[in-house]
Amino acid sequence: MADRLVGVRLASYTTLRLGGAAGAFVSAGSQDELVEIVAGADRAGEQVLVLGGGSNLVLGDDGFPGLVVKVASAGVEFGGAGRVTVQAGEDWDGLVARCVAEGLSGIECLSGIPGLVGSTPIQNVGAYGQEVAQTISSVRVYDRVARETRDLPAAACGFAYRDSAFKGDQGRHLVLAVTYDLAESGLSGPVAYKELALALGVELGARVPLAEVRAAVLGLRRGKGMVLDADDPDTISAGSFFTNPILSTAEAAELELRAPEFPRWDMPGERVKVPAAWLIENAGFPKGYERGSVRISTKHTLALTNPTGAASAEELLALAREVRDGVREKFGVTLVNEPVMVGVRL
């Protein structure tokens, strides 16, 4: 088992470059090691923070007083008929690139998303008309309450928009590996997102060579500062900071009174989804809006950035609260953070 380190600063392990020191820090290089370390800490009554790629995380300036376990397990197994089982510590975009090269369709629109594979079911990662819930067959977890390893079928994962049963009870399940069922096809699934269809020059519903879809998605994401780039300060972020609100019929009617003909997407159950970026911009927070050392991305209103890497978590949260409260005051809609908060609250 890897040695424990003391006093490791966590900012360098997050894409926002925020976070104080860990009480203790250890890297786990396999499923067995992950389970052994976390189970041992649970038996000892230690606080545990499982750290993936740090791309969807806001860590407090005081750090984490307990044990931080860095997921570093590796391995990709192609089982035939489009089935792929991937260890939690694998890089997500590296997996997407490999599947595109192998002619496996189903996650190509999720190109360029930072983070590790183990985080994808927790957040039900999605973009450009795809989400991982569409292709996940099962998730292998260590259940920290039952103290056993289990394979959960997709139906037991509680997937919803940017949500899952894992996210709702974050302390219970440690994701060890994820199995995806992809299509053996050199073509994408039907293009379901208007912006992507326009970038590809095709109609909605068209199927396009996988490599072309990946290239188009990466281009769109780079234009929004959503592909990690050491030379681009707009990428010192946690990606989209707020989720797109999903409103009931009554809530949508109220918003219609405040903002007639507001942009929306129809959702099941007569609900509508509203673009958070539109709400933010029209509440008076344009791209590049600054408060001290933090700002809204100059490329995408949904991203809050730490452009010099010198800000504190509290500075970033103050900006997030200002944006949230401004949107609520103007539109009566309360934005919800997408990143996980550790040691802080919005």
mmCIF file of C-alpha atoms in Angstrom:
data_model
loop_
_atom_site.group_PDB
_atom_site.id
_atom_site.type_symbol
_atom_site.label_atom_id
_atom_site.label_comp_id
_atom_site.label_asym_id
_atom_site.label_seq_id
_atom_site.Cartn_x
_atom_site.Cartn_y
_atom_site.Cartn_z
ATOM 1 C CA MET A 1 0.000 0.000 0.000
ATOM 2 C CA ALA A 2 1.206 3.520 -0.813
ATOM 3 C CA ASP A 3 2.592 5.632 2.019
ATOM 4 C CA ARG A 4 0.486 8.338 3.621
ATOM 5 C CA LEU A 5 1.685 11.882 3.145
ATOM 6 C CA VAL A 6 0.946 14.746 5.521
ATOM 7 C CA GLY A 7 0.252 18.383 4.683
ATOM 8 C CA VAL A 8 -0.288 17.913 0.942
ATOM 9 C CA ARG A 9 -1.909 21.041 -0.488
ATOM 10 C CA LEU A 10 -4.961 20.115 -2.497
ATOM 11 C CA ALA A 11 -5.167 23.142 -4.803
ATOM 12 C CA SER A 12 -2.846 21.490 -7.317
ATOM 13 C CA TYR A 13 -5.261 18.528 -7.525
ATOM 14 C CA THR A 14 -8.262 20.637 -8.602
ATOM 15 C CA THR A 15 -8.882 22.404 -11.899
ATOM 16 C CA LEU A 16 -9.968 25.532 -9.974
ATOM 17 C CA ARG A 17 -6.624 25.513 -8.142
ATOM 18 C CA LEU A 18 -8.420 25.987 -4.848
ATOM 19 C CA GLY A 19 -8.143 24.090 -1.585
ATOM 20 C CA GLY A 20 -6.041 23.971 1.552
ATOM 21 C CA ALA A 21 -4.026 21.069 2.942
ATOM 22 C CA ALA A 22 -5.084 17.472 3.571
ATOM 23 C CA GLY A 23 -4.769 15.968 7.004
ATOM 24 C CA ALA A 24 -3.319 12.918 5.243
ATOM 25 C CA PHE A 25 -3.027 11.959 1.580
ATOM 26 C CA VAL A 26 -2.625 8.589 -0.130
ATOM 27 C CA SER A 27 -2.857 7.379 -3.721
ATOM 28 C CA ALA A 28 -4.676 4.122 -4.518
ATOM 29 C CA GLY A 29 -3.508 2.346 -7.658
ATOM 30 C CA SER A 30 -6.048 -0.493 -7.907
ATOM 31 C CA GLN A 31 -9.595 -1.511 -6.997
ATOM 32 C CA ASP A 32 -8.330 -3.653 -4.142
ATOM 33 C CA GLU A 33 -6.167 -0.863 -2.792
ATOM 34 C CA LEU A 34 -9.044 1.615 -2.972
ATOM 35 C CA VAL A 35 -11.295 -0.696 -0.998
ATOM 36 C CA GLU A 36 -8.586 -1.572 1.517
ATOM 37 C CA ILE A 37 -7.708 2.069 2.214
ATOM 38 C CA VAL A 38 -11.265 3.376 2.448
ATOM 39 C CA ALA A 39 -12.565 0.417 4.444
ATOM 40 C CA GLY A 40 -9.648 0.726 6.847
ATOM 41 C CA ALA A 41 -10.287 4.443 7.332
ATOM 42 C CA ASP A 42 -13.989 3.759 7.929
ATOM 43 C CA ARG A 43 -13.170 1.171 10.584
ATOM 44 C CA ALA A 44 -10.857 3.673 12.249
ATOM 45 C CA GLY A 45 -13.498 6.388 12.193
ATOM 46 C CA GLU A 46 -11.484 8.685 9.912
ATOM 47 C CA GLN A 47 -13.046 11.267 7.653
ATOM 48 C CA VAL A 48 -12.434 10.323 4.008
ATOM 49 C CA LEU A 49 -12.462 12.386 0.827
ATOM 50 C CA VAL A 50 -12.176 10.370 -2.381
ATOM 51 C CA LEU A 51 -10.467 12.559 -4.982
ATOM 52 C CA GLY A 52 -10.736 11.953 -8.708
ATOM 53 C CA GLY A 53 -9.656 14.472 -11.319
ATOM 54 C CA GLY A 54 -10.740 17.456 -9.222
ATOM 55 C CA SER A 55 -12.587 18.968 -12.177
ATOM 56 C CA ASN A 56 -16.013 19.160 -10.528
ATOM 57 C CA LEU A 57 -14.949 20.169 -7.053
ATOM 58 C CA VAL A 58 -14.773 23.284 -4.890
ATOM 59 C CA LEU A 59 -12.503 22.705 -1.887
ATOM 60 C CA GLY A 60 -12.416 25.073 1.061
ATOM 61 C CA ASP A 61 -9.407 27.167 1.990
ATOM 62 C CA ASP A 62 -9.031 25.231 5.255
ATOM 63 C CA GLY A 63 -8.467 22.035 3.310
ATOM 64 C CA PHE A 64 -9.718 18.652 4.487
ATOM 65 C CA PRO A 65 -8.864 17.466 8.000
ATOM 66 C CA GLY A 66 -9.135 13.748 7.302
ATOM 67 C CA LEU A 67 -7.728 11.298 4.762
ATOM 68 C CA VAL A 68 -7.755 12.235 1.068
ATOM 69 C CA VAL A 69 -7.641 9.158 -1.177
ATOM 70 C CA LYS A 70 -6.502 9.889 -4.732
ATOM 71 C CA VAL A 71 -8.027 7.453 -7.225
ATOM 72 C CA ALA A 72 -5.246 6.199 -9.524
ATOM 73 C CA SER A 73 -6.540 2.790 -10.655
ATOM 74 C CA ALA A 74 -5.972 2.000 -14.337
ATOM 75 C CA GLY A 75 -7.273 -0.450 -16.908
ATOM 76 C CA VAL A 76 -9.628 -0.634 -19.899
ATOM 77 C CA GLU A 77 -11.128 -3.982 -20.929
ATOM 78 C CA PHE A 78 -12.902 -4.402 -24.260
ATOM 79 C CA GLY A 79 -15.269 -7.329 -23.879
ATOM 80 C CA GLY A 80 -16.751 -7.534 -27.364
ATOM 81 C CA ALA A 81 -20.147 -6.454 -28.719
ATOM 82 C CA GLY A 82 -19.345 -2.896 -27.684
ATOM 83 C CA ARG A 83 -18.965 -3.617 -23.959
ATOM 84 C CA VAL A 84 -16.134 -1.716 -22.253
ATOM 85 C CA THR A 85 -15.221 -1.991 -18.561
ATOM 86 C CA VAL A 86 -13.051 0.818 -17.251
ATOM 87 C CA GLN A 87 -11.310 1.359 -13.927
ATOM 88 C CA ALA A 88 -12.342 4.456 -11.986
ATOM 89 C CA GLY A 89 -8.926 6.132 -12.226
ATOM 90 C CA GLU A 90 -8.774 6.222 -16.033
ATOM 91 C CA ASP A 91 -8.843 9.639 -17.716
ATOM 92 C CA TRP A 92 -12.291 10.213 -19.198
ATOM 93 C CA ASP A 93 -11.287 12.019 -22.387
ATOM 94 C CA GLY A 94 -8.576 9.461 -23.005
ATOM 95 C CA LEU A 95 -11.281 6.788 -22.900
ATOM 96 C CA VAL A 96 -13.485 8.732 -25.326
ATOM 97 C CA ALA A 97 -10.587 9.143 -27.755
ATOM 98 C CA ARG A 98 -9.805 5.430 -27.591
ATOM 99 C CA CYS A 99 -13.434 4.396 -28.132
ATOM 100 C CA VAL A 100 -13.718 6.729 -31.129
ATOM 101 C CA ALA A 101 -10.554 5.178 -32.571
ATOM 102 C CA GLU A 102 -11.992 1.687 -31.957
ATOM 103 C CA GLY A 103 -15.229 2.561 -33.779
ATOM 104 C CA LEU A 104 -17.410 2.458 -30.674
ATOM 105 C CA SER A 105 -20.285 4.932 -30.637
ATOM 106 C CA GLY A 106 -22.181 6.414 -27.700
ATOM 107 C CA ILE A 107 -19.838 8.766 -25.824
ATOM 108 C CA GLU A 108 -18.277 10.774 -28.670
ATOM 109 C CA CYS A 109 -20.268 13.921 -27.785
ATOM 110 C CA LEU A 110 -18.673 13.817 -24.321
ATOM 111 C CA SER A 111 -15.210 14.561 -25.729
ATOM 112 C CA GLY A 112 -13.031 17.067 -23.901
ATOM 113 C CA ILE A 113 -14.740 16.746 -20.519
ATOM 114 C CA PRO A 114 -12.044 16.718 -17.826
ATOM 115 C CA GLY A 115 -11.967 14.245 -14.966
ATOM 116 C CA LEU A 116 -11.820 10.528 -14.340
ATOM 117 C CA VAL A 117 -14.131 7.705 -15.364
ATOM 118 C CA GLY A 118 -15.238 7.043 -11.784
ATOM 119 C CA SER A 119 -16.859 10.466 -11.587
ATOM 120 C CA THR A 120 -19.024 10.053 -14.679
ATOM 121 C CA PRO A 121 -21.877 8.037 -13.123
ATOM 122 C CA ILE A 122 -21.931 10.195 -9.992
ATOM 123 C CA GLN A 123 -22.688 13.361 -11.949
ATOM 124 C CA ASN A 124 -24.370 11.576 -14.870
ATOM 125 C CA VAL A 125 -21.999 13.542 -17.063
ATOM 126 C CA GLY A 126 -23.596 14.890 -20.209
ATOM 127 C CA ALA A 127 -23.093 17.322 -23.085
ATOM 128 C CA TYR A 128 -24.301 17.976 -26.635
ATOM 129 C CA GLY A 129 -27.243 15.614 -26.400
ATOM 130 C CA GLN A 130 -25.509 12.659 -24.766
ATOM 131 C CA GLU A 131 -25.164 11.588 -21.148
ATOM 132 C CA VAL A 132 -23.437 8.571 -19.682
ATOM 133 C CA ALA A 133 -26.719 7.157 -18.376
ATOM 134 C CA GLN A 134 -27.523 6.267 -21.997
ATOM 135 C CA THR A 135 -24.605 3.838 -22.234
ATOM 136 C CA ILE A 136 -23.762 2.702 -18.688
ATOM 137 C CA SER A 137 -24.576 -0.962 -18.195
ATOM 138 C CA SER A 138 -23.392 -1.298 -14.602
ATOM 139 C CA VAL A 139 -21.261 0.346 -11.950
ATOM 140 C CA ARG A 140 -19.014 -1.612 -9.610
ATOM 141 C CA VAL A 141 -18.997 -0.008 -6.177
ATOM 142 C CA TYR A 142 -17.786 -0.610 -2.671
ATOM 143 C CA ASP A 143 -20.784 -0.053 -0.402
ATOM 144 C CA ARG A 144 -19.313 1.591 2.694
ATOM 145 C CA VAL A 145 -22.457 0.926 4.748
ATOM 146 C CA ALA A 146 -22.895 -2.759 3.875
ATOM 147 C CA ARG A 147 -19.090 -3.146 3.631
ATOM 148 C CA GLU A 148 -19.251 -5.148 0.439
ATOM 149 C CA THR A 149 -18.408 -4.802 -3.248
ATOM 150 C CA ARG A 150 -21.398 -4.891 -5.582
ATOM 151 C CA ASP A 151 -22.216 -4.495 -9.269
ATOM 152 C CA LEU A 152 -25.171 -2.141 -9.632
ATOM 153 C CA PRO A 153 -27.174 -2.281 -12.868
ATOM 154 C CA ALA A 154 -27.961 1.062 -14.479
ATOM 155 C CA ALA A 155 -31.581 0.825 -13.296
ATOM 156 C CA ALA A 156 -30.358 0.903 -9.676
ATOM 157 C CA CYS A 157 -28.237 4.029 -10.175
ATOM 158 C CA GLY A 158 -31.062 6.577 -10.061
ATOM 159 C CA PHE A 159 -29.862 8.516 -13.070
ATOM 160 C CA ALA A 160 -31.469 11.900 -13.762
ATOM 161 C CA TYR A 161 -30.309 15.206 -15.245
ATOM 162 C CA ARG A 162 -26.794 15.736 -13.796
ATOM 163 C CA ASP A 163 -27.780 13.504 -10.909
ATOM 164 C CA SER A 164 -27.683 9.946 -9.608
ATOM 165 C CA ALA A 165 -28.201 7.896 -6.477
ATOM 166 C CA PHE A 166 -24.439 8.212 -5.892
ATOM 167 C CA LYS A 167 -24.597 12.004 -5.838
ATOM 168 C CA GLY A 168 -27.539 11.967 -3.464
ATOM 169 C CA ASP A 169 -25.666 9.831 -0.922
ATOM 170 C CA GLN A 170 -22.042 10.687 -1.592
ATOM 171 C CA GLY A 171 -20.598 9.033 1.483
ATOM 172 C CA ARG A 172 -21.966 5.585 0.771
ATOM 173 C CA HIS A 173 -20.684 4.278 -2.560
ATOM 174 C CA LEU A 174 -17.083 4.243 -3.730
ATOM 175 C CA VAL A 175 -17.054 3.835 -7.515
ATOM 176 C CA LEU A 176 -14.473 1.222 -8.528
ATOM 177 C CA ALA A 177 -15.217 0.624 -12.220
ATOM 178 C CA VAL A 178 -17.850 1.410 -14.838
ATOM 179 C CA THR A 179 -19.102 -0.812 -17.665
ATOM 180 C CA TYR A 180 -20.456 0.857 -20.808
ATOM 181 C CA ASP A 181 -22.416 -0.739 -23.639
ATOM 182 C CA LEU A 182 -21.458 1.107 -26.820
ATOM 183 C CA ALA A 183 -22.503 0.559 -30.420
ATOM 184 C CA GLU A 184 -20.016 -1.053 -32.795
ATOM 185 C CA SER A 185 -20.299 1.627 -35.451
ATOM 186 C CA GLY A 186 -18.042 4.138 -37.120
ATOM 187 C CA LEU A 187 -20.952 6.565 -37.074
ATOM 188 C CA SER A 188 -22.259 8.610 -34.190
ATOM 189 C CA GLY A 189 -25.698 8.243 -32.735
ATOM 190 C CA PRO A 190 -28.259 10.660 -34.205
ATOM 191 C CA VAL A 191 -27.003 14.210 -33.606
ATOM 192 C CA ALA A 192 -29.447 15.594 -31.035
ATOM 193 C CA TYR A 193 -28.056 19.050 -30.242
ATOM 194 C CA LYS A 194 -28.656 22.014 -32.541
ATOM 195 C CA GLU A 195 -25.320 23.752 -31.868
ATOM 196 C CA LEU A 196 -23.414 20.572 -32.709
ATOM 197 C CA ALA A 197 -25.502 19.957 -35.840
ATOM 198 C CA LEU A 198 -24.695 23.476 -37.042
ATOM 199 C CA ALA A 199 -20.973 22.966 -36.360
ATOM 200 C CA LEU A 200 -21.059 19.743 -38.370
ATOM 201 C CA GLY A 201 -23.197 21.230 -41.143
ATOM 202 C CA VAL A 202 -25.858 18.506 -40.838
ATOM 203 C CA GLU A 203 -29.514 18.237 -39.883
ATOM 204 C CA LEU A 204 -30.612 17.143 -36.436
ATOM 205 C CA GLY A 205 -30.839 13.360 -36.364
ATOM 206 C CA ALA A 206 -28.013 12.846 -38.853
ATOM 207 C CA ARG A 207 -25.300 10.278 -38.124
ATOM 208 C CA VAL A 208 -21.734 11.428 -38.683
ATOM 209 C CA PRO A 209 -18.318 9.703 -38.580
ATOM 210 C CA LEU A 210 -17.165 9.492 -34.977
ATOM 211 C CA ALA A 211 -13.888 11.361 -35.526
ATOM 212 C CA GLU A 212 -15.769 14.297 -37.063
ATOM 213 C CA VAL A 213 -18.112 14.527 -34.096
ATOM 214 C CA ARG A 214 -15.219 14.400 -31.640
ATOM 215 C CA ALA A 215 -13.344 17.140 -33.523
ATOM 216 C CA ALA A 216 -16.450 19.339 -33.667
ATOM 217 C CA VAL A 217 -17.212 18.894 -29.965
ATOM 218 C CA LEU A 218 -13.619 19.685 -28.998
ATOM 219 C CA GLY A 219 -13.771 22.819 -31.161
ATOM 220 C CA LEU A 220 -16.993 23.980 -29.537
ATOM 221 C CA ARG A 221 -15.687 23.290 -26.044
ATOM 222 C CA ARG A 222 -12.389 25.084 -26.690
ATOM 223 C CA GLY A 223 -14.311 28.103 -27.899
ATOM 224 C CA LYS A 224 -16.048 28.165 -24.505
ATOM 225 C CA GLY A 225 -12.875 27.602 -22.462
ATOM 226 C CA MET A 226 -14.113 24.128 -21.507
ATOM 227 C CA VAL A 227 -11.060 22.093 -22.561
ATOM 228 C CA LEU A 228 -8.180 22.249 -20.092
ATOM 229 C CA ASP A 229 -5.366 24.391 -21.482
ATOM 230 C CA ALA A 230 -2.432 25.661 -19.425
ATOM 231 C CA ASP A 231 -2.253 28.732 -21.675
ATOM 232 C CA ASP A 232 -5.917 29.667 -21.264
ATOM 233 C CA PRO A 233 -6.860 31.198 -17.869
ATOM 234 C CA ASP A 234 -10.548 30.679 -18.633
ATOM 235 C CA THR A 235 -10.008 26.944 -18.156
ATOM 236 C CA ILE A 236 -9.028 27.409 -14.497
ATOM 237 C CA SER A 237 -12.587 26.544 -13.562
ATOM 238 C CA ALA A 238 -14.867 23.681 -12.625
ATOM 239 C CA GLY A 239 -16.663 23.839 -15.948
ATOM 240 C CA SER A 240 -20.320 24.800 -15.720
ATOM 241 C CA PHE A 241 -20.819 26.134 -12.200
ATOM 242 C CA PHE A 242 -24.628 26.024 -12.301
ATOM 243 C CA THR A 243 -27.011 23.445 -13.725
ATOM 244 C CA ASN A 244 -29.762 24.436 -16.146
ATOM 245 C CA PRO A 245 -32.922 24.839 -14.018
ATOM 246 C CA ILE A 246 -35.834 22.492 -14.713
ATOM 247 C CA LEU A 247 -39.112 24.251 -13.951
ATOM 248 C CA SER A 248 -42.604 22.987 -13.221
ATOM 249 C CA THR A 249 -45.551 24.302 -15.216
ATOM 250 C CA ALA A 250 -46.323 26.856 -12.495
ATOM 251 C CA GLU A 251 -42.696 27.986 -12.225
ATOM 252 C CA ALA A 252 -42.444 28.343 -15.995
ATOM 253 C CA ALA A 253 -45.633 30.433 -16.039
ATOM 254 C CA GLU A 254 -44.157 32.715 -13.379
ATOM 255 C CA LEU A 255 -40.954 33.126 -15.360
ATOM 256 C CA GLU A 256 -42.976 33.871 -18.494
ATOM 257 C CA LEU A 257 -44.476 36.872 -16.710
ATOM 258 C CA ARG A 258 -41.001 38.181 -15.874
ATOM 259 C CA ALA A 259 -39.322 37.217 -19.167
ATOM 260 C CA PRO A 260 -41.828 36.638 -21.984
ATOM 261 C CA GLU A 261 -40.730 34.057 -24.557
ATOM 262 C CA PHE A 262 -37.681 33.008 -22.502
ATOM 263 C CA PRO A 263 -35.610 30.236 -24.144
ATOM 264 C CA ARG A 264 -36.521 26.727 -23.046
ATOM 265 C CA TRP A 265 -36.416 23.022 -23.845
ATOM 266 C CA ASP A 266 -39.439 20.827 -23.229
ATOM 267 C CA MET A 267 -38.881 18.053 -20.704
ATOM 268 C CA PRO A 268 -40.931 15.008 -19.651
ATOM 269 C CA GLY A 269 -43.819 15.675 -17.271
ATOM 270 C CA GLU A 270 -44.703 19.040 -18.823
ATOM 271 C CA ARG A 271 -41.591 20.588 -17.316
ATOM 272 C CA VAL A 272 -39.194 22.908 -19.113
ATOM 273 C CA LYS A 273 -35.420 23.333 -18.893
ATOM 274 C CA VAL A 274 -34.061 26.884 -19.006
ATOM 275 C CA PRO A 275 -30.488 27.755 -20.031
ATOM 276 C CA ALA A 276 -28.729 29.028 -16.926
ATOM 277 C CA ALA A 277 -26.295 30.998 -19.095
ATOM 278 C CA TRP A 278 -29.197 33.031 -20.512
ATOM 279 C CA LEU A 279 -30.529 33.755 -17.008
ATOM 280 C CA ILE A 280 -27.094 34.843 -15.800
ATOM 281 C CA GLU A 281 -26.367 37.156 -18.730
ATOM 282 C CA ASN A 282 -29.814 38.718 -18.633
ATOM 283 C CA ALA A 283 -29.556 39.290 -14.888
ATOM 284 C CA GLY A 284 -26.620 41.595 -15.549
ATOM 285 C CA PHE A 285 -23.612 39.270 -15.366
ATOM 286 C CA PRO A 286 -21.834 39.256 -18.752
ATOM 287 C CA LYS A 287 -18.831 37.220 -19.815
ATOM 288 C CA GLY A 288 -15.705 38.569 -18.098
ATOM 289 C CA TYR A 289 -17.621 39.998 -15.115
ATOM 290 C CA GLU A 290 -15.008 40.405 -12.342
ATOM 291 C CA ARG A 291 -14.945 40.535 -8.577
ATOM 292 C CA GLY A 292 -11.404 40.864 -7.255
ATOM 293 C CA SER A 293 -9.302 37.845 -8.220
ATOM 294 C CA VAL A 294 -12.187 35.851 -9.726
ATOM 295 C CA ARG A 295 -14.407 36.352 -12.739
ATOM 296 C CA ILE A 296 -16.963 34.830 -15.024
ATOM 297 C CA SER A 297 -15.191 33.251 -17.981
ATOM 298 C CA THR A 298 -14.639 35.569 -20.928
ATOM 299 C CA LYS A 299 -15.910 32.738 -23.160
ATOM 300 C CA HIS A 300 -18.817 31.146 -21.307
ATOM 301 C CA THR A 301 -21.146 32.682 -18.730
ATOM 302 C CA LEU A 302 -21.626 29.403 -16.865
ATOM 303 C CA ALA A 303 -17.974 29.057 -15.839
ATOM 304 C CA LEU A 304 -16.550 30.867 -12.812
ATOM 305 C CA THR A 305 -12.787 31.143 -13.031
ATOM 306 C CA ASN A 306 -9.679 31.708 -10.924
ATOM 307 C CA PRO A 307 -7.637 33.169 -13.806
ATOM 308 C CA THR A 308 -4.385 33.821 -11.952
ATOM 309 C CA GLY A 309 -4.675 30.785 -9.666
ATOM 310 C CA ALA A 310 -4.280 33.132 -6.706
ATOM 311 C CA ALA A 311 -7.879 33.477 -5.509
ATOM 312 C CA SER A 312 -9.392 31.926 -2.400
ATOM 313 C CA ALA A 313 -12.357 29.597 -2.373
ATOM 314 C CA GLU A 314 -14.311 32.188 -0.429
ATOM 315 C CA GLU A 315 -13.727 34.773 -3.167
ATOM 316 C CA LEU A 316 -15.065 32.376 -5.774
ATOM 317 C CA LEU A 317 -18.108 31.532 -3.657
ATOM 318 C CA ALA A 318 -18.830 35.219 -3.066
ATOM 319 C CA LEU A 319 -19.056 35.676 -6.838
ATOM 320 C CA ALA A 320 -21.224 32.551 -7.150
ATOM 321 C CA ARG A 321 -23.598 33.881 -4.477
ATOM 322 C CA GLU A 322 -23.789 37.259 -6.197
ATOM 323 C CA VAL A 323 -24.743 35.587 -9.472
ATOM 324 C CA ARG A 324 -27.228 33.208 -7.831
ATOM 325 C CA ASP A 325 -28.907 35.990 -5.854
ATOM 326 C CA GLY A 326 -29.028 38.332 -8.851
ATOM 327 C CA VAL A 327 -30.752 35.701 -10.992
ATOM 328 C CA ARG A 328 -33.231 34.909 -8.212
ATOM 329 C CA GLU A 329 -34.056 38.589 -7.699
ATOM 330 C CA LYS A 330 -34.708 39.256 -11.392
ATOM 331 C CA PHE A 331 -36.271 35.991 -12.512
ATOM 332 C CA GLY A 332 -37.464 34.187 -9.363
ATOM 333 C CA VAL A 333 -35.330 31.163 -10.285
ATOM 334 C CA THR A 334 -32.717 29.805 -7.882
ATOM 335 C CA LEU A 335 -29.621 28.423 -9.572
ATOM 336 C CA VAL A 336 -28.051 25.267 -8.117
ATOM 337 C CA ASN A 337 -24.319 24.612 -8.156
ATOM 338 C CA GLU A 338 -23.065 21.722 -10.275
ATOM 339 C CA PRO A 339 -19.636 21.181 -8.618
ATOM 340 C CA VAL A 340 -19.399 19.249 -5.375
ATOM 341 C CA MET A 341 -18.645 21.441 -2.355
ATOM 342 C CA VAL A 342 -16.210 20.195 0.304
ATOM 343 C CA GLY A 343 -15.632 22.300 3.400
ATOM 344 C CA VAL A 344 -17.714 25.165 1.961
ATOM 345 C CA ARG A 345 -21.344 25.995 1.249
ATOM 346 C CA LEU A 346 -22.943 28.119 -1.427
#
